[in-house]
Amino acid sequence: MAGKANTMPVISKLYCSSSQVVLAVRRRPHVVNGGGFVVTDCSQMVVFRVDGCGVLGTKGELVLRDGNGDALLLIRRKGGMVEALSIHKKWKGYSFDYEGSQKLVFTLKEPARSCLSNNNAIRISTEPKSSSKQCEYEINGYFPDRKCSIIDSTGNLVAQVGVKKEVEELMASKDVYQVVVKPGIDQAFVFGVIAVLDYIYGESTRC
């Protein structure tokens, strides 16, 4: 019998499954509802949705919501003079507690625009919870091609972005793709990272 997967909550253990999960992502057109994307499970139930600047009206800001529309993550691109001079731009993801206050849960380092190539890894660090230590992740592959993965510091696969062959043959665009999330991994964290990747590469969350 296989051992139980270790849960690695970043936002909440509610979003950590004991088994592998395959979720579908569909981009929303800007002209209809301001862009962003919707995440559904195998039953076509909405699990998450992401609002970008077309909805929020603020550049460099994203919100990840649950299936009921409640905000789970506020993600902001850090600004300022020091940041402008830095090689790496940073995005910070904040969760909301029951009182509505924000808590930093992850930081993503975005390479300079000239470095956005297939071989340049984007790195993410998570803030430690009381019972865990800080974890480091990086993106392998190239998100615009829908061929990339999130791996941890030991090289273990955390989540994989891809397109089903039959969908790829029917659609020239990359508006529909799937994300495979490994057991024990926080799905809300994974889609928070994907929301930032979407924005970095100028896709549905960006104005």
PDB file of C-alpha atoms in Angstrom:
ATOM      1  CA  MET A   1       0.000   0.000   0.000  1.00  0.00           C
ATOM      2  CA  ALA A   2       1.351   3.413  -0.928  1.00  0.00           C
ATOM      3  CA  GLY A   3       2.140   5.808   1.883  1.00  0.00           C
ATOM      4  CA  LYS A   4       0.032   8.874   2.449  1.00  0.00           C
ATOM      5  CA  ALA A   5       1.314  11.953   0.628  1.00  0.00           C
ATOM      6  CA  ASN A   6       2.827  14.659   2.788  1.00  0.00           C
ATOM      7  CA  THR A   7       0.732  17.807   2.614  1.00  0.00           C
ATOM      8  CA  MET A   8       2.561  21.041   1.862  1.00  0.00           C
ATOM      9  CA  PRO A   9       0.074  23.849   2.509  1.00  0.00           C
ATOM     10  CA  VAL A  10       1.075  27.353   1.443  1.00  0.00           C
ATOM     11  CA  ILE A  11      -2.370  28.975   1.452  1.00  0.00           C
ATOM     12  CA  SER A  12      -4.378  26.223   3.179  1.00  0.00           C
ATOM     13  CA  LYS A  13      -4.393  22.444   3.626  1.00  0.00           C
ATOM     14  CA  LEU A  14      -7.948  22.583   2.223  1.00  0.00           C
ATOM     15  CA  TYR A  15      -6.335  22.804  -1.214  1.00  0.00           C
ATOM     16  CA  CYS A  16      -3.990  19.836  -0.711  1.00  0.00           C
ATOM     17  CA  SER A  17      -5.301  16.548  -2.102  1.00  0.00           C
ATOM     18  CA  SER A  18      -4.089  13.086  -1.090  1.00  0.00           C
ATOM     19  CA  SER A  19      -4.096  12.085  -4.770  1.00  0.00           C
ATOM     20  CA  GLN A  20      -2.955  13.619  -8.030  1.00  0.00           C
ATOM     21  CA  VAL A  21      -5.372  16.199  -9.447  1.00  0.00           C
ATOM     22  CA  VAL A  22      -5.859  17.223 -13.085  1.00  0.00           C
ATOM     23  CA  LEU A  23      -7.480  20.638 -13.563  1.00  0.00           C
ATOM     24  CA  ALA A  24      -8.448  22.472 -16.749  1.00  0.00           C
ATOM     25  CA  VAL A  25      -7.710  26.148 -17.398  1.00  0.00           C
ATOM     26  CA  ARG A  26      -9.710  28.290 -19.803  1.00  0.00           C
ATOM     27  CA  ARG A  27      -8.672  31.867 -20.548  1.00  0.00           C
ATOM     28  CA  ARG A  28     -11.406  34.505 -20.492  1.00  0.00           C
ATOM     29  CA  PRO A  29     -11.502  37.056 -23.340  1.00  0.00           C
ATOM     30  CA  HIS A  30     -10.800  40.664 -22.371  1.00  0.00           C
ATOM     31  CA  VAL A  31     -13.726  41.953 -24.408  1.00  0.00           C
ATOM     32  CA  VAL A  32     -16.259  39.867 -22.463  1.00  0.00           C
ATOM     33  CA  ASN A  33     -15.242  40.038 -18.820  1.00  0.00           C
ATOM     34  CA  GLY A  34     -11.872  41.717 -18.493  1.00  0.00           C
ATOM     35  CA  GLY A  35      -9.691  38.663 -19.064  1.00  0.00           C
ATOM     36  CA  GLY A  36      -8.147  36.369 -16.488  1.00  0.00           C
ATOM     37  CA  PHE A  37      -8.877  32.658 -16.430  1.00  0.00           C
ATOM     38  CA  VAL A  38     -11.116  29.990 -14.881  1.00  0.00           C
ATOM     39  CA  VAL A  39      -9.970  26.647 -13.432  1.00  0.00           C
ATOM     40  CA  THR A  40     -12.343  23.671 -13.441  1.00  0.00           C
ATOM     41  CA  ASP A  41     -12.179  20.063 -12.236  1.00  0.00           C
ATOM     42  CA  CYS A  42     -13.148  16.888 -14.109  1.00  0.00           C
ATOM     43  CA  SER A  43     -16.827  17.561 -13.277  1.00  0.00           C
ATOM     44  CA  GLN A  44     -16.652  21.048 -14.860  1.00  0.00           C
ATOM     45  CA  MET A  45     -17.046  22.654 -11.440  1.00  0.00           C
ATOM     46  CA  VAL A  46     -15.190  25.951 -11.007  1.00  0.00           C
ATOM     47  CA  VAL A  47     -12.385  25.473  -8.483  1.00  0.00           C
ATOM     48  CA  PHE A  48     -10.532  28.775  -8.902  1.00  0.00           C
ATOM     49  CA  ARG A  49     -10.666  31.874 -10.999  1.00  0.00           C
ATOM     50  CA  VAL A  50      -8.108  34.619 -11.513  1.00  0.00           C
ATOM     51  CA  ASP A  51      -8.931  38.289 -12.031  1.00  0.00           C
ATOM     52  CA  GLY A  52      -6.270  40.411 -13.694  1.00  0.00           C
ATOM     53  CA  CYS A  53      -5.937  44.128 -14.338  1.00  0.00           C
ATOM     54  CA  GLY A  54      -8.763  44.051 -16.900  1.00  0.00           C
ATOM     55  CA  VAL A  55     -11.133  43.264 -14.018  1.00  0.00           C
ATOM     56  CA  LEU A  56      -9.368  44.982 -11.131  1.00  0.00           C
ATOM     57  CA  GLY A  57      -8.315  48.093 -13.044  1.00  0.00           C
ATOM     58  CA  THR A  58      -4.841  48.035 -11.440  1.00  0.00           C
ATOM     59  CA  LYS A  59      -1.699  47.042 -13.315  1.00  0.00           C
ATOM     60  CA  GLY A  60       0.629  44.600 -11.593  1.00  0.00           C
ATOM     61  CA  GLU A  61      -2.122  43.215  -9.365  1.00  0.00           C
ATOM     62  CA  LEU A  62      -3.920  39.847  -9.502  1.00  0.00           C
ATOM     63  CA  VAL A  63      -6.530  38.141  -7.332  1.00  0.00           C
ATOM     64  CA  LEU A  64      -7.014  34.379  -7.043  1.00  0.00           C
ATOM     65  CA  ARG A  65     -10.544  33.438  -5.957  1.00  0.00           C
ATOM     66  CA  ASP A  66     -12.125  30.147  -4.954  1.00  0.00           C
ATOM     67  CA  GLY A  67     -15.132  28.586  -6.697  1.00  0.00           C
ATOM     68  CA  ASN A  68     -17.499  30.769  -4.678  1.00  0.00           C
ATOM     69  CA  GLY A  69     -15.731  33.965  -5.697  1.00  0.00           C
ATOM     70  CA  ASP A  70     -14.053  34.579  -2.321  1.00  0.00           C
ATOM     71  CA  ALA A  71     -10.534  36.025  -2.505  1.00  0.00           C
ATOM     72  CA  LEU A  72      -7.764  33.611  -1.511  1.00  0.00           C
ATOM     73  CA  LEU A  73      -4.676  35.434  -2.746  1.00  0.00           C
ATOM     74  CA  LEU A  74      -3.763  39.010  -3.550  1.00  0.00           C
ATOM     75  CA  ILE A  75      -0.680  39.056  -5.774  1.00  0.00           C
ATOM     76  CA  ARG A  76       1.238  42.271  -6.400  1.00  0.00           C
ATOM     77  CA  ARG A  77       4.296  43.203  -8.372  1.00  0.00           C
ATOM     78  CA  LYS A  78       6.629  45.069  -6.064  1.00  0.00           C
ATOM     79  CA  GLY A  79       7.697  48.525  -7.248  1.00  0.00           C
ATOM     80  CA  GLY A  80       9.928  51.369  -6.163  1.00  0.00           C
ATOM     81  CA  MET A  81      13.331  52.763  -7.144  1.00  0.00           C
ATOM     82  CA  VAL A  82      15.343  49.901  -5.638  1.00  0.00           C
ATOM     83  CA  GLU A  83      13.171  47.401  -7.481  1.00  0.00           C
ATOM     84  CA  ALA A  84      13.565  49.320 -10.735  1.00  0.00           C
ATOM     85  CA  LEU A  85      17.355  49.021 -10.487  1.00  0.00           C
ATOM     86  CA  SER A  86      17.244  45.320  -9.630  1.00  0.00           C
ATOM     87  CA  ILE A  87      17.852  42.596 -12.223  1.00  0.00           C
ATOM     88  CA  HIS A  88      14.960  40.614 -10.761  1.00  0.00           C
ATOM     89  CA  LYS A  89      11.480  42.070 -10.356  1.00  0.00           C
ATOM     90  CA  LYS A  90       9.514  40.538  -7.519  1.00  0.00           C
ATOM     91  CA  TRP A  91       5.922  39.456  -7.130  1.00  0.00           C
ATOM     92  CA  LYS A  92       4.498  38.874  -3.665  1.00  0.00           C
ATOM     93  CA  GLY A  93       1.472  36.718  -2.865  1.00  0.00           C
ATOM     94  CA  TYR A  94      -0.617  37.480   0.224  1.00  0.00           C
ATOM     95  CA  SER A  95      -3.294  35.259   1.735  1.00  0.00           C
ATOM     96  CA  PHE A  96      -6.251  36.552   3.730  1.00  0.00           C
ATOM     97  CA  ASP A  97      -7.073  35.415   7.269  1.00  0.00           C
ATOM     98  CA  TYR A  98     -10.548  35.316   8.819  1.00  0.00           C
ATOM     99  CA  GLU A  99     -10.215  38.957   9.899  1.00  0.00           C
ATOM    100  CA  GLY A 100      -9.349  40.065   6.376  1.00  0.00           C
ATOM    101  CA  SER A 101      -5.715  40.962   7.081  1.00  0.00           C
ATOM    102  CA  GLN A 102      -2.999  39.967   4.600  1.00  0.00           C
ATOM    103  CA  LYS A 103      -0.086  37.610   5.194  1.00  0.00           C
ATOM    104  CA  LEU A 104       2.850  37.108   2.834  1.00  0.00           C
ATOM    105  CA  VAL A 105       2.940  33.478   1.650  1.00  0.00           C
ATOM    106  CA  PHE A 106       5.216  33.482  -1.410  1.00  0.00           C
ATOM    107  CA  THR A 107       7.637  35.592  -3.436  1.00  0.00           C
ATOM    108  CA  LEU A 108       8.345  35.077  -7.135  1.00  0.00           C
ATOM    109  CA  LYS A 109      11.425  36.541  -8.793  1.00  0.00           C
ATOM    110  CA  GLU A 110      10.765  37.646 -12.349  1.00  0.00           C
ATOM    111  CA  PRO A 111      13.839  37.947 -14.588  1.00  0.00           C
ATOM    112  CA  ALA A 112      14.408  41.180 -16.473  1.00  0.00           C
ATOM    113  CA  ARG A 113      12.442  41.388 -19.724  1.00  0.00           C
ATOM    114  CA  SER A 114      15.598  40.748 -21.772  1.00  0.00           C
ATOM    115  CA  CYS A 115      16.096  37.479 -19.879  1.00  0.00           C
ATOM    116  CA  LEU A 116      12.667  35.968 -20.556  1.00  0.00           C
ATOM    117  CA  SER A 117      13.970  33.039 -22.539  1.00  0.00           C
ATOM    118  CA  ASN A 118      13.265  29.323 -22.583  1.00  0.00           C
ATOM    119  CA  ASN A 119      16.355  28.566 -20.513  1.00  0.00           C
ATOM    120  CA  ASN A 120      15.998  31.176 -17.785  1.00  0.00           C
ATOM    121  CA  ALA A 121      14.398  29.758 -14.637  1.00  0.00           C
ATOM    122  CA  ILE A 122      11.874  31.761 -12.635  1.00  0.00           C
ATOM    123  CA  ARG A 123      12.231  31.096  -8.900  1.00  0.00           C
ATOM    124  CA  ILE A 124       9.651  31.077  -6.110  1.00  0.00           C
ATOM    125  CA  SER A 125      10.105  30.954  -2.348  1.00  0.00           C
ATOM    126  CA  THR A 126       7.356  30.307   0.193  1.00  0.00           C
ATOM    127  CA  GLU A 127       7.101  31.745   3.661  1.00  0.00           C
ATOM    128  CA  PRO A 128       7.355  29.098   6.405  1.00  0.00           C
ATOM    129  CA  LYS A 129       4.292  28.152   8.401  1.00  0.00           C
ATOM    130  CA  SER A 130       4.647  27.283  12.081  1.00  0.00           C
ATOM    131  CA  SER A 131       5.330  23.605  11.362  1.00  0.00           C
ATOM    132  CA  SER A 132       7.433  23.896   8.221  1.00  0.00           C
ATOM    133  CA  LYS A 133      10.467  25.620   6.757  1.00  0.00           C
ATOM    134  CA  GLN A 134      10.859  27.903   3.773  1.00  0.00           C
ATOM    135  CA  CYS A 135      10.645  26.031   0.451  1.00  0.00           C
ATOM    136  CA  GLU A 136      12.182  26.959  -2.874  1.00  0.00           C
ATOM    137  CA  TYR A 137      10.716  26.191  -6.290  1.00  0.00           C
ATOM    138  CA  GLU A 138      11.529  27.030  -9.882  1.00  0.00           C
ATOM    139  CA  ILE A 139       9.841  26.959 -13.271  1.00  0.00           C
ATOM    140  CA  ASN A 140      11.260  24.624 -15.894  1.00  0.00           C
ATOM    141  CA  GLY A 141      10.212  25.007 -19.522  1.00  0.00           C
ATOM    142  CA  TYR A 142       8.372  27.841 -21.258  1.00  0.00           C
ATOM    143  CA  PHE A 143       4.867  28.833 -20.165  1.00  0.00           C
ATOM    144  CA  PRO A 144       3.675  30.415 -23.472  1.00  0.00           C
ATOM    145  CA  ASP A 145       4.215  27.014 -25.144  1.00  0.00           C
ATOM    146  CA  ARG A 146       2.158  25.368 -22.351  1.00  0.00           C
ATOM    147  CA  LYS A 147       5.115  23.097 -21.724  1.00  0.00           C
ATOM    148  CA  CYS A 148       6.469  23.869 -18.290  1.00  0.00           C
ATOM    149  CA  SER A 149       6.602  22.534 -14.771  1.00  0.00           C
ATOM    150  CA  ILE A 150       7.072  23.652 -11.198  1.00  0.00           C
ATOM    151  CA  ILE A 151       9.769  21.694  -9.385  1.00  0.00           C
ATOM    152  CA  ASP A 152      11.028  21.886  -5.810  1.00  0.00           C
ATOM    153  CA  SER A 153      14.612  22.396  -4.651  1.00  0.00           C
ATOM    154  CA  THR A 154      15.328  18.650  -4.776  1.00  0.00           C
ATOM    155  CA  GLY A 155      14.093  18.319  -8.359  1.00  0.00           C
ATOM    156  CA  ASN A 156      10.752  16.718  -7.527  1.00  0.00           C
ATOM    157  CA  LEU A 157       7.852  17.572  -9.827  1.00  0.00           C
ATOM    158  CA  VAL A 158       5.179  19.676  -8.093  1.00  0.00           C
ATOM    159  CA  ALA A 159       2.899  20.594 -11.013  1.00  0.00           C
ATOM    160  CA  GLN A 160       2.937  20.219 -14.781  1.00  0.00           C
ATOM    161  CA  VAL A 161       1.369  22.537 -17.370  1.00  0.00           C
ATOM    162  CA  GLY A 162       0.447  20.972 -20.712  1.00  0.00           C
ATOM    163  CA  VAL A 163      -2.108  20.642 -23.495  1.00  0.00           C
ATOM    164  CA  LYS A 164      -3.914  17.411 -24.353  1.00  0.00           C
ATOM    165  CA  LYS A 165      -2.927  16.224 -27.826  1.00  0.00           C
ATOM    166  CA  GLU A 166      -6.519  16.110 -29.067  1.00  0.00           C
ATOM    167  CA  VAL A 167      -7.117  19.696 -27.860  1.00  0.00           C
ATOM    168  CA  GLU A 168      -3.871  20.875 -29.449  1.00  0.00           C
ATOM    169  CA  GLU A 169      -4.933  19.395 -32.783  1.00  0.00           C
ATOM    170  CA  LEU A 170      -8.323  21.127 -32.679  1.00  0.00           C
ATOM    171  CA  MET A 171      -7.194  24.536 -31.431  1.00  0.00           C
ATOM    172  CA  ALA A 172      -4.323  26.634 -32.714  1.00  0.00           C
ATOM    173  CA  SER A 173      -4.478  28.907 -29.661  1.00  0.00           C
ATOM    174  CA  LYS A 174      -3.347  28.051 -26.141  1.00  0.00           C
ATOM    175  CA  ASP A 175      -6.564  29.284 -24.504  1.00  0.00           C
ATOM    176  CA  VAL A 176      -7.344  25.879 -22.989  1.00  0.00           C
ATOM    177  CA  TYR A 177      -4.742  23.797 -21.163  1.00  0.00           C
ATOM    178  CA  GLN A 178      -4.438  21.474 -18.202  1.00  0.00           C
ATOM    179  CA  VAL A 179      -2.434  21.473 -14.998  1.00  0.00           C
ATOM    180  CA  VAL A 180      -1.501  18.273 -13.192  1.00  0.00           C
ATOM    181  CA  VAL A 181      -0.900  18.865  -9.472  1.00  0.00           C
ATOM    182  CA  LYS A 182       0.934  16.199  -7.498  1.00  0.00           C
ATOM    183  CA  PRO A 183      -0.450  14.732  -4.229  1.00  0.00           C
ATOM    184  CA  GLY A 184      -0.071  16.895  -1.139  1.00  0.00           C
ATOM    185  CA  ILE A 185       0.677  20.096  -3.085  1.00  0.00           C
ATOM    186  CA  ASP A 186      -1.339  23.257  -2.428  1.00  0.00           C
ATOM    187  CA  GLN A 187      -3.381  23.797  -5.592  1.00  0.00           C
ATOM    188  CA  ALA A 188      -4.163  27.428  -4.699  1.00  0.00           C
ATOM    189  CA  PHE A 189      -0.422  28.140  -4.513  1.00  0.00           C
ATOM    190  CA  VAL A 190       0.141  26.477  -7.894  1.00  0.00           C
ATOM    191  CA  PHE A 191      -2.508  28.625  -9.586  1.00  0.00           C
ATOM    192  CA  GLY A 192      -1.205  31.734  -7.864  1.00  0.00           C
ATOM    193  CA  VAL A 193       2.138  31.040  -9.543  1.00  0.00           C
ATOM    194  CA  ILE A 194       0.439  30.330 -12.896  1.00  0.00           C
ATOM    195  CA  ALA A 195      -1.439  33.643 -12.601  1.00  0.00           C
ATOM    196  CA  VAL A 196       1.896  35.476 -12.342  1.00  0.00           C
ATOM    197  CA  LEU A 197       3.340  33.545 -15.294  1.00  0.00           C
ATOM    198  CA  ASP A 198       0.265  34.508 -17.326  1.00  0.00           C
ATOM    199  CA  TYR A 199       0.852  38.177 -16.512  1.00  0.00           C
ATOM    200  CA  ILE A 200       4.618  38.118 -17.080  1.00  0.00           C
ATOM    201  CA  TYR A 201       4.171  36.777 -20.588  1.00  0.00           C
ATOM    202  CA  GLY A 202       1.443  39.307 -21.435  1.00  0.00           C
ATOM    203  CA  GLU A 203      -1.517  36.957 -21.606  1.00  0.00           C
ATOM    204  CA  SER A 204      -5.098  37.006 -20.263  1.00  0.00           C
ATOM    205  CA  THR A 205      -4.470  38.700 -16.892  1.00  0.00           C
ATOM    206  CA  ARG A 206      -2.617  41.651 -18.387  1.00  0.00           C
ATOM    207  CA  CYS A 207      -4.191  44.793 -19.826  1.00  0.00           C
TER     208      CYS A 207
END
